[in-house]
Amino acid sequence: MTGEPLLRVSNLSKLFGSRIGCTEVSFALWPGEVLAVVGESGSGKTTLLNCVSTRLEPTSGVAEYRMRDENWRNLYDLSEAERRFLMRTDWGFVHQNPADGLRMTVSAGANVGERLMAVGDRHYGRIRSTALDWLNRVEIAGDRIDDEPRGFSGGMRQRLQIARNLVTSPRLVFMDEPTGGLDVSVQARLLDLLRSLVSELGLAAVIVTHDLAVARLLSHRMMVMKDGRVIEAGLTDRVLDDPREPYTQLLVSSILQV
Amino acid sequence: MSFAPIYNFAYLDEQTKRMIRRAILKAIAIPGYQVPFASREMPMPFGWGTGGVQVTAAIIGPEDVLKVIDQGADDTTNAVSIRAFFAKVAKVATTTHTAEAKIIQTRHRIPEKTLGEGQVLVYQVPIPEPLRFLEPRETETRKMHALQEYGLMHVKLYEDIAKHGRIATTYAYPVKVEGRYVMDPSPTPKFDNPKMHMSEALQLFGAGREKRIYAVPPHTAVVSLDFEDHPFEIQHFIEPCALCAATGVYLDEVILDDHGGHMFVCSDTDNCEERRDAGHRGKLAGHSLEAAE
């Protein structure tokens, strides 16, 4: 990776009373780079993701983001209006449970079009053709455009959620266990789709997962978390093939072989 | 010995009226913004116009002339009883003539006759929040108003077009007030939306159950939301009013028999009566009694 990073996180900590959510986490993310955060449940992955994506306010630390105008801004100094604008234009957030990220009672087309309307697009025909194009790209049949996601399968819902997030061409996407709760063949298809979209669009992404296979397939670099701390970080292949920390070795050796 | 209850002028006590007036002043200062107020129990159920009645009670004076309409009509239950209520507790003069009224309390219509300077239109509002059915969280809708995040309103209109081929919302059609707040005009037909724009009259909205008051001051821009390729349109009627032959007014369909017979008549009864008095006759108007003798 060359040039300036997109996101710089330094010494980020989130405490819940005396309990540690995550502590002293620092990393940088470059444009087009996919960073996986792995670790067992309770290790602070999701807390970290929520802090970096400004859904949670950290106890201490700084996260700086290079805005589209090339200015570096501390995310926690942004006004709420700026933050919400950033979240629906330059960022995406893919939830583990698609129902959290979708409007289940409006059609697939409106779900994809919502962000466009939020940034001021007022041309129905254009919104609809963009939505159709995106449904196509995430392999949802065009004739489902007027159906509500309530009638969609888990895999389709997840793909719809991805389309809804990517329609404004964000530069950074956060994903919280994007393949959680899907069966393996659907997972494989989704991973395939994510991988091609990420490389096609040059997206930077932070992916939280407990599934090392997901990290291997999607990410360039990864961080291993335990008890709220990052215990090992590096290139994905290096960490998975040559884990240094005992805990990482345990994690890697715990993968079930078929 | 008299058991007649002794009410303060216009039913509410003076402190309550002050509180409501303060909310009204704030609402006028911020057009389209929903001002919370301490809504009182009224001697009628929620949904029957408790918000409108409180607003009217707070602004009415002994010299004012009151008109009350329900779906455009002066003679329906809601209109008759609210008119009688104020005649009793405020001893004000009442009228059915739009032009003579100083305060017009309305449920679901704006009179056909253009309102003028000095007149006040008080709307009864069931659900003041235009985003309610799209976003159930009140904390979130307030934030959306504060940050002018109104994309969601267009999601609703998008859904309309996707499902029906056109914007099928016919009443409570969302409007933007003075380029800032998106407002629910109460369940008036969208036919009436253009009348709100730059009106000379003061428009006050009271929602009793939801405890909100909002306002559109005179000469305020009120624009109905739409898409560039699906512009806002009001309802059009093919037939004129069957009683007064009026065109370009809002008509109600009345079923006449079990064989599909029906007629379209003015929803604004006052406008219809005045037109008939002026000699206009629709196809079902019949003859006057004197002529029949």
XYZ file of C-alpha atoms in Angstrom:
551
model
C 0.000 0.000 0.000
C 1.322 3.374 -0.937
C 0.330 6.903 -0.180
C -1.591 8.168 2.797
C -3.857 5.965 4.856
C -7.625 6.501 4.940
C -8.118 5.869 8.632
C -5.715 6.178 11.569
C -6.703 4.804 14.957
C -4.435 5.415 17.924
C -4.711 4.201 21.487
C -8.410 3.580 21.338
C -9.963 2.288 24.552
C -13.524 1.645 25.551
C -14.282 0.790 29.147
C -17.668 -0.256 30.459
C -17.274 0.833 34.054
C -14.284 -1.113 35.262
C -14.671 -3.739 32.554
C -12.580 -3.500 29.429
C -14.380 -3.446 26.083
C -11.221 -2.927 24.112
C -8.053 -1.131 25.091
C -5.054 0.608 23.520
C -5.863 -0.380 19.980
C -3.912 1.349 17.217
C -3.921 0.676 13.506
C -4.046 2.367 10.132
C -6.092 1.431 7.106
C -5.147 2.309 3.539
C -7.564 2.838 0.635
C -8.521 -0.459 -0.969
C -7.276 -2.472 1.974
C -9.306 -5.050 3.860
C -8.506 -5.512 7.517
C -9.944 -8.455 9.432
C -10.388 -8.349 13.173
C -10.555 -11.873 14.582
C -10.814 -13.363 18.023
C -13.217 -15.362 20.142
C -16.531 -13.910 21.237
C -16.115 -11.431 24.056
C -12.656 -10.417 22.878
C -13.768 -6.858 22.048
C -13.953 -7.088 18.243
C -17.422 -5.654 17.924
C -16.771 -2.977 20.556
C -13.750 -1.887 18.525
C -15.790 -1.844 15.326
C -18.564 0.164 16.956
C -16.065 2.697 18.304
C -14.243 3.136 15.006
C -17.532 3.487 13.128
C -18.643 6.127 15.702
C -21.619 4.069 16.794
C -20.039 4.071 20.259
C -18.013 6.814 21.860
C -14.650 5.505 23.120
C -13.388 6.235 26.614
C -10.087 7.509 25.234
C -8.126 7.537 22.023
C -8.386 9.071 18.599
C -9.655 7.879 15.233
C -8.819 10.140 12.340
C -10.356 9.845 8.892
C -9.245 11.395 5.632
C -12.425 13.038 4.324
C -13.218 13.294 0.611
C -11.781 16.803 0.654
C -8.454 15.311 1.847
C -8.742 16.924 5.287
C -7.990 14.731 8.289
C -10.714 14.888 10.912
C -10.928 13.295 14.330
C -14.142 11.279 14.096
C -15.080 12.028 17.686
C -14.909 15.782 17.078
C -17.365 15.678 14.186
C -20.788 17.140 14.807
C -23.626 14.654 14.841
C -24.854 15.993 11.495
C -21.426 15.491 9.894
C -21.104 12.037 11.393
C -24.491 10.904 10.164
C -23.775 12.341 6.733
C -20.469 10.475 6.611
C -22.206 7.259 7.643
C -24.710 7.382 4.835
C -22.407 8.581 2.064
C -18.732 7.729 2.436
C -19.209 4.753 4.750
C -21.199 1.566 4.863
C -22.085 -0.681 7.753
C -23.058 -4.286 7.134
C -24.726 -5.836 10.158
C -24.576 -9.488 11.050
C -28.353 -9.609 11.141
C -29.609 -8.050 7.891
C -32.850 -7.010 9.600
C -30.793 -4.482 11.600
C -29.480 -2.839 8.465
C -32.526 -3.048 6.218
C -35.978 -1.540 6.286
C -37.929 -4.750 6.322
C -41.255 -3.161 5.426
C -40.243 -1.300 2.281
C -39.358 -2.866 -1.067
C -35.862 -3.963 -2.086
C -35.688 -1.092 -4.573
C -36.512 1.490 -1.931
C -33.979 -0.084 0.422
C -31.255 0.422 -2.152
C -32.589 3.838 -3.172
C -32.877 5.257 0.338
C -29.306 6.530 0.500
C -29.672 8.174 -2.905
C -32.814 9.965 -1.755
C -31.075 10.894 1.484
C -28.391 12.750 -0.449
C -30.967 14.577 -2.521
C -31.727 12.479 -5.608
C -35.292 13.349 -6.589
C -35.656 11.523 -9.903
C -37.686 8.341 -9.534
C -36.603 6.806 -12.831
C -32.925 7.316 -12.115
C -33.187 6.000 -8.545
C -34.978 2.918 -9.794
C -32.512 2.125 -12.551
C -29.591 2.532 -10.124
C -31.353 0.212 -7.673
C -31.948 -2.326 -10.440
C -28.319 -2.147 -11.453
C -27.213 -2.795 -7.874
C -29.609 -5.693 -7.370
C -28.046 -7.171 -10.474
C -24.547 -6.737 -9.120
C -25.422 -8.552 -5.896
C -27.170 -11.296 -7.886
C -30.758 -10.552 -6.876
C -33.197 -11.043 -9.760
C -34.563 -7.765 -11.115
C -38.166 -8.919 -10.752
C -37.733 -8.929 -6.972
C -37.207 -5.145 -6.907
C -40.704 -4.440 -5.593
C -40.703 -7.253 -3.013
C -40.098 -6.617 0.636
C -36.966 -8.164 2.168
C -39.264 -9.977 4.606
C -39.842 -12.461 1.816
C -36.126 -12.889 1.070
C -33.859 -15.707 2.242
C -31.034 -14.962 4.682
C -28.436 -14.883 1.920
C -30.519 -12.579 -0.273
C -31.141 -10.230 2.634
C -27.429 -10.022 3.311
C -26.706 -9.288 -0.354
C -29.433 -6.658 -0.368
C -27.894 -5.053 2.692
C -24.565 -4.907 0.899
C -26.137 -3.290 -2.168
C -27.907 -0.744 0.030
C -24.586 0.216 1.573
C -22.549 0.384 -1.612
C -24.960 2.439 -3.741
C -23.378 5.770 -2.756
C -19.881 4.439 -3.609
C -18.490 4.596 -0.080
C -14.737 4.432 0.453
C -14.912 2.530 3.723
C -17.212 -0.288 4.774
C -17.515 -1.834 8.219
C -18.769 -5.388 8.408
C -19.775 -7.209 11.553
C -19.761 -10.979 10.908
C -21.215 -10.551 7.410
C -21.484 -14.318 6.899
C -22.759 -15.194 10.355
C -25.879 -17.337 10.402
C -25.650 -18.368 6.745
C -25.125 -21.940 5.623
C -21.775 -22.756 4.054
C -22.719 -22.761 0.370
C -24.481 -19.404 0.769
C -21.455 -18.152 2.715
C -19.147 -19.157 -0.095
C -21.238 -17.288 -2.654
C -21.413 -14.213 -0.448
C -17.665 -14.252 0.149
C -17.078 -14.571 -3.566
C -19.339 -11.617 -4.188
C -17.747 -9.514 -1.460
C -14.277 -10.277 -2.734
C -15.085 -9.207 -6.278
C -16.942 -6.070 -5.146
C -14.113 -5.024 -2.847
C -11.485 -5.358 -5.555
C -13.706 -3.899 -8.279
C -14.629 -0.811 -6.270
C -11.332 -0.414 -4.435
C -13.143 -0.439 -1.103
C -11.374 -0.262 2.196
C -13.061 -2.480 4.755
C -12.846 -3.465 8.378
C -14.356 -6.922 8.830
C -15.049 -8.381 12.227
C -15.297 -12.144 12.192
C -14.640 -15.160 14.335
C -14.322 -17.244 11.205
C -10.673 -17.483 10.163
C -11.661 -18.763 6.719
C -13.511 -15.489 6.074
C -10.441 -13.553 7.131
C -8.214 -15.680 4.887
C -10.431 -15.177 1.848
C -11.229 -11.504 2.180
C -8.559 -9.664 4.089
C -5.088 -8.399 3.327
C -4.133 -7.840 6.924
C -5.549 -9.050 10.181
C -5.526 -8.271 13.869
C -6.046 -10.933 16.525
C -7.816 -9.750 19.664
C -7.994 -11.312 23.110
C -9.442 -9.794 26.284
C -9.848 -6.398 24.613
C -6.262 -6.154 23.361
C -4.691 -6.677 19.981
C -2.200 -9.451 20.610
C -0.968 -10.028 17.095
C -1.264 -8.159 13.809
C 0.197 -8.632 10.364
C -0.402 -9.835 6.841
C -3.215 -12.374 6.847
C -1.181 -15.179 5.334
C 1.672 -14.584 7.718
C -0.551 -14.597 10.803
C -2.481 -17.679 9.741
C 0.457 -19.693 8.412
C 3.008 -18.656 10.994
C 1.215 -17.545 14.144
C 3.585 -16.245 16.810
C 1.429 -15.788 19.873
C 0.325 -18.917 21.740
C -3.301 -17.776 21.596
C -3.158 -17.263 17.833
C -1.594 -20.699 17.465
C -4.470 -22.116 19.494
C -7.000 -20.256 17.367
C -5.480 -21.455 14.100
C -5.198 -25.037 15.316
C -8.828 -24.999 16.446
C -10.119 -24.824 12.880
C -12.061 -27.967 12.091
C -10.660 -29.938 9.197
C -13.131 -31.785 7.038
C -80.273 26.077 43.849
C -78.365 25.703 40.623
C -76.154 22.766 39.820
C -74.951 24.359 36.621
C -71.184 23.969 36.433
C -69.292 27.201 36.357
C -66.640 27.145 33.701
C -63.925 29.648 33.033
C -64.331 31.461 29.702
C -63.682 28.907 26.929
C -63.530 25.987 29.383
C -59.757 25.959 30.061
C -58.325 27.884 33.030
C -56.222 30.947 32.301
C -52.888 29.346 33.206
C -53.511 26.485 30.798
C -54.434 28.942 28.079
C -51.198 30.855 28.720
C -49.231 27.637 28.407
C -50.934 26.786 25.114
C -50.469 30.326 23.789
C -46.755 30.129 24.531
C -46.576 26.886 22.550
C -48.531 28.542 19.719
C -46.183 31.548 19.657
C -43.184 29.262 19.494
C -44.832 27.249 16.726
C -45.481 30.415 14.727
C -41.868 31.498 15.210
C -40.604 28.168 13.822
C -42.980 27.279 10.972
C -43.643 23.557 10.691
C -41.821 22.647 13.908
C -43.770 20.471 16.348
C -43.846 22.171 19.738
C -44.613 19.900 22.699
C -47.313 21.176 25.059
C -49.014 19.907 28.190
C -52.201 18.689 26.556
C -55.189 18.548 28.938
C -58.021 16.125 29.332
C -60.971 17.548 27.458
C -64.614 16.514 27.859
C -64.380 14.423 24.715
C -62.316 11.405 23.679
C -58.916 11.638 22.006
C -59.357 11.457 18.284
C -62.378 13.752 18.349
C -60.398 16.946 18.121
C -59.023 17.502 21.603
C -55.942 19.209 20.164
C -57.931 21.537 17.946
C -60.358 22.346 20.754
C -57.519 23.311 23.091
C -55.938 25.561 20.466
C -59.295 27.198 19.755
C -59.967 27.625 23.487
C -56.588 29.301 23.938
C -57.045 31.843 21.144
C -60.778 32.577 21.123
C -62.075 35.909 22.433
C -65.646 36.986 23.286
C -65.959 38.964 20.028
C -64.786 36.147 17.761
C -67.071 34.268 15.422
C -66.470 30.529 15.244
C -67.067 28.066 12.452
C -66.400 24.346 12.855
C -66.217 21.897 9.982
C -65.774 18.158 9.856
C -64.789 16.722 6.455
C -65.862 20.078 5.030
C -69.373 19.882 6.477
C -70.895 22.164 9.114
C -73.623 19.702 10.026
C -71.792 16.523 11.017
C -71.614 15.285 14.623
C -68.109 16.468 15.397
C -68.701 19.921 13.941
C -72.091 20.393 15.602
C -70.934 19.354 19.047
C -67.718 21.391 19.055
C -69.645 24.441 17.844
C -72.218 23.902 20.613
C -69.405 23.407 23.123
C -67.910 26.834 22.451
C -71.316 28.494 22.209
C -71.890 27.176 25.737
C -68.520 27.678 27.448
C -67.425 30.870 25.671
C -70.788 32.252 24.588
C -69.289 33.193 21.244
C -71.229 33.730 18.067
C -71.044 30.842 15.634
C -71.545 30.721 11.928
C -71.432 28.333 9.030
C -70.279 30.990 6.585
C -66.569 30.834 5.881
C -66.277 34.539 5.086
C -67.892 35.613 8.390
C -65.773 33.390 10.614
C -62.804 34.662 12.525
C -61.712 31.221 13.716
C -62.417 28.069 11.736
C -61.734 24.785 13.450
C -61.448 22.007 10.927
C -61.172 18.299 10.687
C -59.780 17.033 7.367
C -60.585 19.929 5.029
C -59.649 23.484 4.134
C -62.684 25.565 3.042
C -63.022 26.183 -0.691
C -63.377 29.931 -0.198
C -59.906 31.495 -0.001
C -59.177 32.526 3.559
C -58.158 36.096 4.173
C -56.026 38.150 6.471
C -57.062 37.957 10.116
C -58.701 34.566 9.827
C -57.330 31.606 11.764
C -57.657 28.002 10.629
C -57.304 25.479 13.471
C -56.648 21.897 12.375
C -57.401 18.811 14.437
C -54.405 16.519 14.046
C -54.373 12.807 14.904
C -50.691 12.058 14.160
C -48.440 15.118 13.901
C -45.281 13.219 12.959
C -45.002 12.760 9.172
C -42.187 10.222 9.604
C -44.069 8.120 12.165
C -44.930 5.098 10.033
C -41.458 5.034 8.519
C -39.481 5.475 11.715
C -41.172 4.364 14.936
C -38.614 5.890 17.340
C -39.558 9.393 18.486
C -35.931 10.107 19.485
C -34.865 9.277 15.954
C -37.572 11.305 14.188
C -36.713 14.366 16.279
C -33.093 13.958 15.287
C -34.091 13.604 11.659
C -36.055 16.864 11.837
C -33.181 18.594 13.603
C -30.668 17.491 10.981
C -33.099 17.851 8.062
C -32.667 14.185 7.145
C -35.769 13.803 5.059
C -34.664 11.144 2.571
C -36.980 8.683 4.266
C -40.054 10.721 3.330
C -39.185 10.160 -0.308
C -38.795 6.435 0.369
C -42.516 6.429 1.112
C -43.317 8.239 -2.127
C -40.966 5.867 -3.991
C -42.894 2.916 -2.575
C -46.130 4.479 -3.775
C -44.890 4.783 -7.330
C -43.301 1.308 -7.274
C -46.575 -0.244 -6.086
C -49.194 1.869 -7.841
C -47.402 3.522 -10.733
C -48.031 6.967 -9.271
C -47.906 8.729 -5.927
C -50.979 7.146 -4.388
C -50.912 9.110 -1.126
C -54.144 11.066 -1.279
C -54.372 12.609 2.177
C -51.910 13.669 4.888
C -49.596 14.354 1.967
C -46.225 15.542 3.343
C -45.200 19.143 2.756
C -42.066 21.158 3.346
C -42.668 24.413 5.186
C -40.562 27.468 4.337
C -37.824 25.198 2.956
C -37.065 23.719 6.359
C -39.409 21.384 8.244
C -41.327 18.519 6.694
C -44.845 18.645 8.093
C -47.952 16.485 8.112
C -50.820 18.732 6.997
C -53.222 16.516 9.030
C -55.452 14.149 7.050
C -56.709 16.780 4.633
C -56.953 15.556 1.030
C -53.899 16.552 -1.002
C -56.396 18.591 -3.043
C -56.121 21.165 -0.243
C -52.316 21.278 -0.069
C -51.931 24.154 -2.561
C -54.320 26.260 -0.432
C -51.815 26.189 2.421
C -49.114 27.785 0.292
C -48.759 31.542 0.925
C -52.158 31.646 2.623
C -53.125 34.980 4.162
C -54.690 33.194 7.112
C -52.842 31.861 10.154
C -52.886 28.062 10.263
C -52.580 26.323 13.637
C -52.374 22.566 14.180
C -53.242 20.882 17.472
C -52.672 17.211 18.330
C -54.166 16.484 21.749
C -53.187 12.873 22.287
C -49.694 13.382 20.865
C -49.318 16.680 22.766
C -47.959 18.705 19.848
C -48.778 22.081 18.359
C -47.405 23.376 15.086
C -48.181 26.288 12.832
C -47.932 27.816 9.392
C -47.903 31.619 9.697
C -49.490 33.773 6.959
C -47.517 34.142 3.726
C -45.427 31.022 4.303
C -44.212 28.739 1.537
C -45.739 25.252 1.793
C -44.485 22.874 -0.884
C -45.720 19.316 -1.410
C -42.909 16.766 -1.762
C -42.553 14.944 -5.068
C -40.139 13.530 -7.632
C -38.865 15.401 -10.687
C -40.396 12.783 -12.977
C -43.525 12.304 -10.836
C -44.593 15.828 -9.893
C -47.207 16.568 -7.228
C -50.765 16.491 -8.523
C -54.095 17.156 -6.860
C -57.195 15.027 -7.365
C -59.343 15.805 -10.403
C -63.070 15.170 -10.639
C -64.794 14.413 -13.900
C -68.322 15.367 -12.845
C -69.337 18.676 -11.281
C -71.170 18.779 -7.931
C -74.614 17.175 -8.356
C -76.262 19.894 -6.261
C -74.519 23.155 -7.175
C -72.676 22.214 -10.389
C -69.382 23.480 -8.995
C -66.184 22.353 -10.676
C -62.671 22.617 -9.312
C -63.824 21.818 -5.774
C -63.357 18.709 -3.645
C -66.269 16.297 -4.030
C -67.559 13.469 -1.849
C -69.080 10.391 -3.401
C -72.482 9.542 -1.938
C -73.996 6.107 -2.575
C -77.696 6.449 -3.430
C -78.988 2.892 -3.726
C -77.923 -0.735 -3.929
C -77.672 -0.686 -7.712
C -74.534 1.354 -8.153
C -76.299 4.705 -8.109
C -74.120 7.445 -6.740
C -73.636 11.180 -6.804
C -70.736 13.528 -6.289
C -71.414 16.486 -4.010
C -69.334 19.300 -2.573
C -67.566 18.305 0.611
C -67.670 21.971 1.660
C -71.367 22.326 2.551
C -71.187 26.085 3.081
C -69.704 26.668 -0.342
C -72.351 24.433 -1.882
C -75.234 26.213 -0.117
C -73.978 29.638 -1.095
C -73.712 28.567 -4.706
C -77.243 27.166 -4.683
C -78.525 30.380 -3.091
C -76.838 32.233 -5.919
C -78.902 30.173 -8.354
C -76.455 27.457 -9.422
C -78.192 24.137 -9.992
C -76.648 20.686 -10.359
C -78.388 17.775 -12.055
C -79.818 16.389 -8.775
C -80.596 19.730 -7.146
C -84.368 19.390 -7.524
C -86.727 22.341 -7.266
C -87.158 24.802 -4.480
C -90.280 24.201 -2.338
C -91.957 27.444 -3.410
C -91.606 26.499 -7.055
C -93.249 23.135 -6.377
C -96.353 24.694 -4.822
